[in-house]
């Protein structure tokens, strides 16, 4: 039997592929993340099955979709008696550990299971001096979360049994909202010159009503804390509360003719705005500056782990993965945040290096999703992939060995209809190599049993090659009715395969398409 490789799985929180220089956007520089890409493969079509933190993490650990592991929302925590990939690897002799963000619940029923060592942030966790929980309970740590999480990983590696392989999950909190950089990075990207996406002023025309309804706009929905700003004394009531009863307030839009005063929380620099467009661009630059500064710390700390592998002679025997629990909007469509099946939020960055099997400097556009990660780890460990797992091993894809199924589709389902912070609508759909079909089923009854409204359902169909920014919904375009029918068949096939329950009536949709074609 060949030697079982070590697996170092590094995952950040809300890190868009566009904010990794290996993806070529030119937005920022991530030399250490690029070391993984340069020494291995960059995946360009890796997708999340539910674009929020908690469900993505459950899918990664269990290799199952959220309707199966039942972690459908941020409020439905994992049952840690379920089998997971760490338990399988540990039973096969791996030393297993997880440090950093867990976000699958706390307490006996939800804390990490299957790990020899663990220390995790409660909930989202804090950037500075975070509390972390381990087997002995909560304890206050001192320092910056990204550094602390890496220190714990390095301590685990230093104390391990070198005769056995390891499976280490290093889960950063960064760059999650509220984007709090370490002071050592405050000089980066601070000149206010970051490129503004072409779709920043999107009017959401030709899209499902969910797009215009979402409260994820940089212009209107970011808080003072997100942007590192405060009000001058006496201005505590300027801006709406994030939610009634909350302490955080949103920085309001500027009103023509009225002066809005803002102060940089670190430097004390004061700003005045009267022009709404100028203020929107100022918010975009502040948001991106802080977001990219937190990523600089992630990149540095990934470098520390890679340096350790090099110094210990472990590089050749270790599969290193860098990914994020989902994508993130960086001003596209005027948004921050995620949740939607639109490309910026659906795409997970995925860089993988394994000199023994994966060609250096390779890329792939084959579709993979986060339910495929666990089967991939087991495949590389030489273990049987249990039948309950719904993903498939990515090994052939990564090693470019043999054909992968061109019919592969990524399935996505978001369940938190009209969540109180973001007002994002419930939807599901499939993306193949070219097209994307989304059904906004807008379930009036959410997963917690609360009625959230009665928006009528809507379909969206996008040609991701001709229309990469998804500005033109083709669902009602007769020229696309055959493509719609083909994508509907793929959606139905995928839902049947994974056992999810459809909210749409395919027969009725098909007869509508026939009428449309005949007309
Ligand atoms: Ca996340």
Coordinates of C-alpha atoms and ligand atoms in Angstrom, one line a residue:
X1 CA 0.0 0.0 0.0
X2 CA 1.3 3.5 -0.9
X3 CA 2.0 5.8 2.0
X4 CA -1.1 7.8 3.1
X5 CA -0.5 11.5 2.4
X6 CA -0.9 14.2 5.0
X7 CA -3.9 16.5 4.3
X8 CA -3.7 20.1 5.2
X9 CA -7.0 21.8 4.5
X10 CA -6.9 25.5 4.9
X11 CA -10.3 27.3 4.6
X12 CA -11.0 31.0 5.1
X13 CA -14.5 32.5 5.6
X14 CA -16.1 34.5 2.7
X15 CA -12.9 34.8 0.6
X16 CA -13.8 35.5 -3.1
X17 CA -11.6 33.9 -5.8
X18 CA -11.2 37.4 -7.2
X19 CA -9.2 38.4 -4.1
X20 CA -6.5 35.8 -4.7
X21 CA -3.8 36.9 -7.2
X22 CA -3.5 33.4 -8.7
X23 CA -7.0 33.9 -10.1
X24 CA -5.7 36.8 -12.1
X25 CA -8.0 39.7 -11.3
X26 CA -5.2 42.0 -10.4
X27 CA -7.1 43.2 -7.3
X28 CA -4.5 42.2 -4.7
X29 CA -1.4 40.2 -4.1
X30 CA -1.4 36.9 -2.3
X31 CA 2.1 35.4 -2.9
X32 CA 1.7 32.5 -0.4
X33 CA -1.7 31.4 -1.7
X34 CA -0.2 31.6 -5.2
X35 CA 2.6 29.2 -4.0
X36 CA -0.2 26.5 -3.7
X37 CA -1.5 27.3 -7.2
X38 CA 1.9 27.4 -8.8
X39 CA 2.9 24.1 -7.2
X40 CA -0.4 22.4 -8.1
X41 CA -3.9 23.1 -9.5
X42 CA -6.3 26.0 -9.6
X43 CA -10.0 25.1 -10.0
X44 CA -12.1 27.7 -11.8
X45 CA -15.5 26.0 -11.4
X46 CA -15.6 24.8 -7.8
X47 CA -19.0 25.7 -6.3
X48 CA -20.8 25.7 -3.0
X49 CA -24.0 23.8 -2.5
X50 CA -25.5 26.5 -0.1
X51 CA -23.7 29.8 -0.1
X52 CA -23.5 30.5 3.7
X53 CA -21.1 29.5 6.4
X54 CA -22.7 26.8 8.5
X55 CA -24.3 24.7 5.8
X56 CA -21.1 24.8 3.7
X57 CA -19.1 23.5 6.6
X58 CA -21.6 20.7 7.2
X59 CA -21.4 19.7 3.5
X60 CA -17.6 19.6 3.6
X61 CA -17.4 17.5 6.8
X62 CA -20.1 15.0 5.8
X63 CA -19.9 14.8 2.0
X64 CA -23.7 15.3 2.0
X65 CA -26.1 18.0 0.8
X66 CA -27.9 20.1 3.4
X67 CA -31.3 18.4 3.1
X68 CA -29.5 15.2 4.2
X69 CA -27.3 16.5 7.0
X70 CA -30.1 18.9 8.0
X71 CA -27.8 21.8 8.4
X72 CA -29.8 24.0 6.0
X73 CA -29.5 27.4 7.7
X74 CA -27.2 29.3 10.1
X75 CA -29.5 28.3 13.0
X76 CA -29.6 24.5 12.3
X77 CA -26.5 23.1 14.0
X78 CA -24.8 19.8 13.2
X79 CA -25.6 16.6 15.0
X80 CA -22.1 15.6 15.9
X81 CA -23.1 11.9 16.2
X82 CA -23.3 11.8 12.4
X83 CA -20.4 10.2 10.6
X84 CA -17.9 12.7 9.1
X85 CA -14.7 12.6 7.2
X86 CA -12.5 13.2 10.2
X87 CA -14.0 10.2 12.0
X88 CA -13.2 8.0 9.0
X89 CA -9.6 9.3 8.7
X90 CA -9.0 9.0 12.4
X91 CA -10.3 5.4 12.4
X92 CA -7.8 4.7 9.6
X93 CA -4.8 6.0 11.7
X94 CA -4.8 9.7 10.8
X95 CA -4.1 12.2 13.5
X96 CA -6.9 14.7 13.2
X97 CA -7.3 18.3 14.3
X98 CA -9.3 21.4 13.6
X99 CA -8.4 24.9 14.7
X100 CA -10.3 28.2 14.1
X101 CA -13.9 28.7 12.9
X102 CA -16.3 25.8 13.4
X103 CA -19.7 27.6 13.3
X104 CA -21.6 24.3 13.5
X105 CA -22.8 24.8 17.0
X106 CA -21.5 24.6 20.6
X107 CA -22.1 22.2 23.4
X108 CA -22.0 18.4 23.7
X109 CA -24.3 17.7 20.8
X110 CA -22.7 20.1 18.3
X111 CA -19.0 20.6 19.2
X112 CA -16.3 19.0 17.0
X113 CA -16.2 15.2 16.9
X114 CA -13.8 13.0 15.2
X115 CA -10.8 15.2 16.0
X116 CA -7.9 14.3 18.3
X117 CA -7.3 18.0 19.0
X118 CA -9.6 21.0 18.5
X119 CA -9.9 24.6 19.5
X120 CA -12.6 26.7 17.9
X121 CA -14.2 30.1 17.9
X122 CA -17.7 30.3 19.3
X123 CA -20.1 31.3 16.5
X124 CA -18.4 33.8 14.2
X125 CA -15.7 34.6 16.8
X126 CA -13.7 37.8 17.3
X127 CA -10.8 39.1 15.3
X128 CA -8.9 40.5 18.4
X129 CA -8.3 38.6 21.6
X130 CA -10.8 35.9 20.7
X131 CA -12.4 33.5 23.1
X132 CA -11.8 29.9 21.9
X133 CA -13.4 26.7 23.0
X134 CA -11.6 23.4 23.5
X135 CA -12.4 20.2 25.5
X136 CA -11.7 22.1 28.7
X137 CA -14.2 24.8 27.9
X138 CA -13.8 28.5 26.7
X139 CA -10.6 30.4 27.2
X140 CA -9.5 33.9 26.3
X141 CA -6.7 34.0 23.8
X142 CA -4.5 37.1 23.2
X143 CA -3.7 38.4 19.8
X144 CA -5.1 38.4 16.3
X145 CA -7.3 35.5 15.3
X146 CA -5.5 34.7 12.0
X147 CA -2.2 34.5 13.8
X148 CA -3.5 32.5 16.8
X149 CA -5.3 29.9 14.6
X150 CA -2.0 29.3 12.7
X151 CA 0.0 29.1 15.9
X152 CA -2.3 26.4 17.1
X153 CA -1.9 24.5 13.8
X154 CA 1.9 24.8 14.1
X155 CA 1.8 23.6 17.7
X156 CA -0.2 20.6 16.7
X157 CA 2.2 19.7 13.8
X158 CA 5.2 20.1 16.1
X159 CA 3.7 17.8 18.7
X160 CA 2.4 15.1 16.3
X161 CA 3.5 11.5 16.0
X162 CA 5.7 11.7 12.9
X163 CA 5.1 8.0 12.1
X164 CA 1.4 8.6 11.3
X165 CA -0.3 10.9 8.7
X166 CA -2.2 13.9 9.8
X167 CA -5.5 15.5 8.7
X168 CA -5.5 19.2 9.8
X169 CA -8.3 21.6 9.2
X170 CA -7.1 25.2 9.6
X171 CA -10.2 27.4 9.5
X172 CA -9.7 31.1 9.4
X173 CA -12.3 33.6 10.6
X174 CA -11.0 36.2 8.1
X175 CA -12.0 37.8 5.9
X176 CA -15.6 37.6 7.3
X177 CA -17.5 40.8 8.2
X178 CA -16.7 43.1 10.1
X179 CA -13.3 43.0 8.2
X180 CA -11.0 44.0 11.1
X181 CA -7.4 44.1 9.9
X182 CA -4.3 43.8 12.0
X183 CA -2.6 47.2 12.5
X184 CA 0.5 45.9 10.6
X185 CA -1.7 45.8 7.4
X186 CA -3.4 49.1 7.7
X187 CA -1.2 50.7 5.1
X188 CA -2.3 48.3 2.4
X189 CA -4.8 49.2 -0.4
X190 CA -5.3 52.5 1.5
X191 CA -5.1 55.0 -1.4
X192 CA -8.8 54.6 -2.5
X193 CA -7.8 53.5 -6.0
X194 CA -9.2 49.9 -6.1
X195 CA -11.0 49.2 -9.4
X196 CA -14.8 49.5 -9.2
X197 CA -16.7 46.7 -10.9
X198 CA -18.7 47.5 -14.1
X199 CA -21.9 46.3 -12.4
X200 CA -21.5 48.4 -9.2
X201 CA -24.4 50.6 -10.2
X202 CA -26.6 47.6 -11.3
X203 CA -30.3 48.6 -11.5
X204 CA -31.4 44.9 -11.2
X205 CA -33.5 45.2 -14.3
X206 CA -34.3 41.9 -16.2
X207 CA -33.7 39.9 -13.0
X208 CA -35.9 38.1 -10.5
X209 CA -37.3 40.4 -7.8
X210 CA -34.9 38.8 -5.3
X211 CA -32.0 40.9 -6.7
X212 CA -33.5 44.3 -6.0
X213 CA -35.0 43.2 -2.7
X214 CA -31.7 42.0 -1.2
X215 CA -30.3 44.2 1.6
X216 CA -26.7 43.5 0.7
X217 CA -25.8 46.8 -0.9
X218 CA -22.5 48.5 -0.2
X219 CA -24.3 51.8 -0.7
X220 CA -26.9 51.3 2.0
X221 CA -26.4 48.2 4.1
X222 CA -22.9 48.3 5.6
X223 CA -22.4 49.3 9.2
X224 CA -20.0 51.7 10.8
X225 CA -18.1 48.8 12.3
X226 CA -17.8 47.1 8.8
X227 CA -16.2 50.3 7.5
X228 CA -14.1 51.2 10.5
X229 CA -16.0 54.5 11.0
X230 CA -17.7 56.3 13.8
X231 CA -19.9 59.4 14.2
X232 CA -18.7 62.6 15.8
X233 CA -19.8 62.9 19.4
X234 CA -23.6 63.5 19.5
X235 CA -24.2 61.6 16.2
X236 CA -25.0 58.2 17.8
X237 CA -28.4 58.1 16.2
X238 CA -27.3 58.8 12.6
X239 CA -28.3 55.7 10.5
X240 CA -30.8 52.9 11.0
X241 CA -30.0 50.1 13.4
X242 CA -28.9 46.9 11.7
X243 CA -32.0 45.3 13.3
X244 CA -34.3 46.7 15.9
X245 CA -32.7 46.1 19.3
X246 CA -29.2 45.9 17.9
X247 CA -26.4 48.2 18.7
X248 CA -24.8 48.4 15.3
X249 CA -26.0 51.0 12.9
X250 CA -25.8 51.3 9.1
X251 CA -23.9 54.2 7.6
X252 CA -26.8 56.0 5.9
X253 CA -26.9 57.1 2.2
X254 CA -25.9 60.8 1.8
X255 CA -28.8 63.2 1.2
X256 CA -28.3 65.9 -1.3
X257 CA -27.8 69.2 0.5
X258 CA -27.2 67.6 3.9
X259 CA -23.7 67.0 5.4
X260 CA -22.9 63.6 6.7
X261 CA -19.8 63.5 8.9
X262 CA -17.8 60.4 9.4
X263 CA -14.6 59.7 11.3
X264 CA -12.0 57.0 10.7
X265 CA -11.9 54.9 13.9
X266 CA -8.2 54.4 13.7
X267 CA -6.7 57.6 12.4
X268 CA -9.3 60.2 13.5
X269 CA -9.4 61.5 10.0
X270 CA -12.8 63.3 9.4
X271 CA -14.8 63.1 6.2
X272 CA -17.8 65.0 5.0
X273 CA -20.2 63.9 2.3
X274 CA -23.2 65.6 0.6
X275 CA -23.1 63.6 -2.6
X276 CA -24.7 60.1 -2.5
X277 CA -22.6 58.7 -5.4
X278 CA -19.3 59.9 -3.8
X279 CA -20.3 58.4 -0.5
X280 CA -21.2 55.0 -2.2
X281 CA -17.7 54.9 -3.8
X282 CA -16.0 55.9 -0.5
X283 CA -17.8 53.0 1.2
X284 CA -16.7 50.6 -1.6
X285 CA -13.1 51.7 -1.2
X286 CA -13.2 51.4 2.7
X287 CA -14.9 47.9 2.5
X288 CA -12.4 46.6 -0.1
X289 CA -9.4 48.0 1.7
X290 CA -10.4 46.4 5.0
X291 CA -11.4 43.1 3.3
X292 CA -8.1 42.8 1.5
X293 CA -6.1 43.8 4.6
X294 CA -7.5 40.9 6.5
X295 CA -6.6 38.6 3.6
X296 CA -3.0 39.9 3.8
X297 CA -2.8 38.3 7.2
X298 CA -4.3 35.0 5.9
X299 CA -1.8 35.0 3.1
X300 CA 1.1 35.5 5.5
X301 CA -0.1 32.8 7.8
X302 CA -0.6 30.3 5.0
X303 CA 3.1 31.1 4.2
X304 CA 4.1 30.1 7.7
X305 CA 2.4 26.7 7.3
X306 CA 4.0 26.1 3.8
X307 CA 7.4 27.1 5.2
X308 CA 6.9 24.6 8.0
X309 CA 6.1 21.8 5.5
X310 CA 9.2 22.8 3.5
X311 CA 11.5 22.9 6.6
X312 CA 10.3 19.5 7.9
X313 CA 10.5 17.8 4.5
X314 CA 6.8 17.2 4.4
X315 CA 5.9 19.1 1.2
X316 CA 6.0 16.1 -1.1
X317 CA 3.9 13.9 1.2
X318 CA 1.2 16.5 2.0
X319 CA -1.9 17.5 0.1
X320 CA -2.4 21.2 0.7
X321 CA -5.8 22.8 -0.1
X322 CA -6.8 26.4 0.2
X323 CA -10.5 27.3 -0.2
X324 CA -13.2 29.4 1.3
X325 CA -16.6 28.3 2.6
X326 CA -18.2 30.2 -0.3
X327 CA -17.6 33.1 -2.5
X328 CA -18.4 36.8 -1.8
X329 CA -19.6 39.8 -3.7
X330 CA -16.8 42.5 -4.0
X331 CA -19.0 45.3 -5.3
X332 CA -20.4 43.3 -8.2
X333 CA -24.1 44.3 -8.6
X334 CA -23.4 46.9 -5.9
X335 CA -23.3 44.1 -3.3
X336 CA -21.2 42.7 -0.5
X337 CA -22.1 39.3 1.2
X338 CA -23.1 36.0 -0.5
X339 CA -26.2 33.7 -0.2
X340 CA -27.2 34.0 -3.9
X341 CA -26.5 31.5 -6.7
X342 CA -25.0 34.2 -8.8
X343 CA -21.5 33.4 -9.8
X344 CA -19.5 35.6 -7.4
X345 CA -21.1 34.1 -4.4
X346 CA -21.4 30.5 -5.8
X347 CA -17.8 30.1 -6.7
X348 CA -15.4 28.8 -4.1
X349 CA -11.7 29.5 -4.7
X350 CA -9.9 26.1 -4.7
X351 CA -6.2 25.7 -4.9
X352 CA -4.5 22.3 -4.3
X353 CA -0.9 21.2 -4.2
X354 CA 0.3 17.6 -4.1
X355 CA 3.6 17.1 -5.9
X356 CA 3.2 13.3 -6.0
X357 CA 0.0 13.4 -8.0
X358 CA -1.0 16.9 -9.2
X359 CA 0.9 18.7 -12.0
X360 CA 2.4 22.0 -11.0
X361 CA 0.8 25.1 -12.6
X362 CA -2.3 23.2 -13.8
X363 CA -5.9 24.6 -14.0
X364 CA -9.2 22.9 -14.4
X365 CA -12.7 24.2 -15.4
X366 CA -14.4 20.9 -14.5
X367 CA -17.3 21.4 -12.2
X368 CA -16.8 20.3 -8.6
X369 CA -18.7 21.1 -5.4
X370 CA -18.0 21.1 -1.7
X371 CA -19.7 17.8 -1.2
X372 CA -16.9 16.3 -3.2
X373 CA -14.2 17.3 -0.7
X374 CA -14.7 14.5 1.9
X375 CA -14.8 11.7 -0.7
X376 CA -11.6 13.2 -2.2
X377 CA -9.8 13.0 1.2
X378 CA -10.9 9.4 1.7
X379 CA -9.8 8.5 -1.9
X380 CA -6.3 9.8 -1.3
X381 CA -6.1 8.1 2.1
X382 CA -6.9 4.8 0.3
X383 CA -10.2 4.3 2.1
X384 CA -13.6 3.2 0.8
X385 CA -15.9 6.1 0.2
X386 CA -19.0 5.3 2.3
X387 CA -22.3 5.0 0.4
X388 CA -24.0 7.8 2.5
X389 CA -21.6 10.4 1.0
X390 CA -23.2 12.1 -2.0
X391 CA -20.2 13.7 -3.5
X392 CA -17.6 12.0 -5.7
X393 CA -13.8 12.0 -5.4
X394 CA -12.1 14.8 -7.3
X395 CA -8.9 12.8 -7.7
X396 CA -9.3 12.1 -11.4
X397 CA -10.1 15.7 -12.0
X398 CA -7.1 16.9 -10.0
X399 CA -4.7 14.5 -11.6
X400 CA -6.2 15.0 -15.1
X401 CA -6.4 11.2 -15.3
X402 CA -9.3 10.0 -17.4
X403 CA -12.5 11.7 -18.5
X404 CA -14.8 13.4 -16.1
X405 CA -18.5 13.4 -16.8
X406 CA -19.4 16.4 -19.1
X407 CA -22.9 16.2 -17.7
X408 CA -21.7 17.2 -14.2
X409 CA -23.8 20.0 -12.7
X410 CA -23.4 22.0 -9.5
X411 CA -26.6 22.1 -7.4
X412 CA -27.2 25.0 -5.0
X413 CA -30.1 25.5 -2.5
X414 CA -30.5 28.5 -0.2
X415 CA -33.2 28.0 2.5
X416 CA -33.2 31.1 4.6
X417 CA -36.1 33.0 2.8
X418 CA -36.0 36.7 3.7
X419 CA -33.5 36.3 6.5
X420 CA -33.8 39.4 8.7
X421 CA -30.4 40.9 7.9
X422 CA -30.1 40.4 4.2
X423 CA -33.7 39.8 2.9
X424 CA -32.3 37.2 0.5
X425 CA -35.0 34.9 -1.1
X426 CA -35.0 31.1 -1.0
X427 CA -34.0 29.4 -4.2
X428 CA -32.4 26.4 -5.8
X429 CA -30.9 25.6 -9.1
X430 CA -28.2 24.0 -11.2
X431 CA -25.2 25.3 -13.1
X432 CA -23.5 23.2 -15.9
X433 CA -20.4 24.2 -17.9
X434 CA -22.3 27.0 -19.6
X435 CA -25.8 27.7 -18.3
X436 CA -27.4 28.4 -14.9
X437 CA -31.1 27.8 -14.0
X438 CA -32.4 29.2 -10.8
X439 CA -35.9 28.7 -9.3
X440 CA -36.7 31.4 -6.7
X441 CA -39.4 29.3 -4.9
X442 CA -39.6 32.0 -2.2
X443 CA -41.0 29.6 0.3
X444 CA -43.3 31.6 2.6
X445 CA -42.6 29.2 5.4
X446 CA -38.9 29.2 6.4
X447 CA -37.0 26.4 8.1
X448 CA -37.9 27.7 11.5
X449 CA -41.6 27.6 10.7
X450 CA -42.0 31.4 10.4
X451 CA -44.0 33.0 7.6
X452 CA -41.8 35.4 5.7
X453 CA -44.1 36.7 3.0
X454 CA -45.7 35.6 -0.2
X455 CA -43.5 36.6 -3.1
X456 CA -44.5 34.7 -6.3
X457 CA -41.9 32.2 -7.5
X458 CA -39.7 33.1 -10.5
X459 CA -37.3 31.4 -12.9
X460 CA -34.0 32.7 -14.0
X461 CA -31.8 31.3 -16.8
X462 CA -28.3 32.7 -17.6
X463 CA -25.8 32.0 -20.3
X464 CA -22.6 32.2 -18.1
X465 CA -20.4 32.5 -21.2
X466 CA -22.2 35.2 -23.2
X467 CA -23.4 37.0 -20.0
X468 CA -20.8 36.3 -17.3
X469 CA -22.2 39.0 -15.0
X470 CA -25.7 37.5 -15.2
X471 CA -27.5 40.7 -16.2
X472 CA -29.9 39.2 -18.7
X473 CA -32.4 36.6 -17.5
X474 CA -33.3 34.4 -20.5
X475 CA -36.0 32.3 -18.7
X476 CA -38.8 34.0 -20.8
X477 CA -36.9 34.4 -24.0
X478 CA -38.4 32.0 -26.7
X479 CA -34.9 31.7 -28.3
X480 CA -33.8 29.9 -25.1
X481 CA -36.8 27.6 -24.6
X482 CA -34.8 24.5 -25.6
X483 CA -32.0 25.4 -23.3
X484 CA -34.4 26.1 -20.5
X485 CA -36.0 22.6 -21.1
X486 CA -32.6 21.0 -21.1
X487 CA -31.5 22.8 -17.8
X488 CA -34.9 21.9 -16.2
X489 CA -34.2 18.2 -17.0
X490 CA -30.8 18.5 -15.4
X491 CA -32.3 20.1 -12.3
X492 CA -34.9 17.4 -12.1
X493 CA -32.4 14.7 -12.5
X494 CA -30.0 16.2 -9.9
X495 CA -32.8 16.6 -7.4
X496 CA -33.9 13.0 -7.9
X497 CA -30.4 11.8 -7.6
X498 CA -29.7 13.5 -4.3
X499 CA -33.2 13.1 -2.9
X500 CA -34.1 16.8 -2.5
X501 CA -37.8 17.7 -2.7
X502 CA -38.8 20.1 -5.5
X503 CA -41.1 23.1 -5.1
X504 CA -41.7 23.5 -8.8
X505 CA -44.0 21.5 -11.0
X506 CA -42.0 20.3 -14.0
X507 CA -44.9 19.1 -16.0
X508 CA -46.6 22.5 -15.8
X509 CA -43.4 24.3 -16.7
X510 CA -42.8 22.0 -19.7
X511 CA -46.3 22.6 -21.1
X512 CA -45.8 26.3 -20.6
X513 CA -42.5 26.1 -22.6
X514 CA -44.3 24.2 -25.4
X515 CA -46.9 26.9 -25.6
X516 CA -44.2 29.5 -25.7
X517 CA -42.4 27.7 -28.5
X518 CA -45.6 27.3 -30.5
X519 CA -46.6 31.0 -30.2
Ligands
LIG1 CA1 -18.7 32.2 5.1

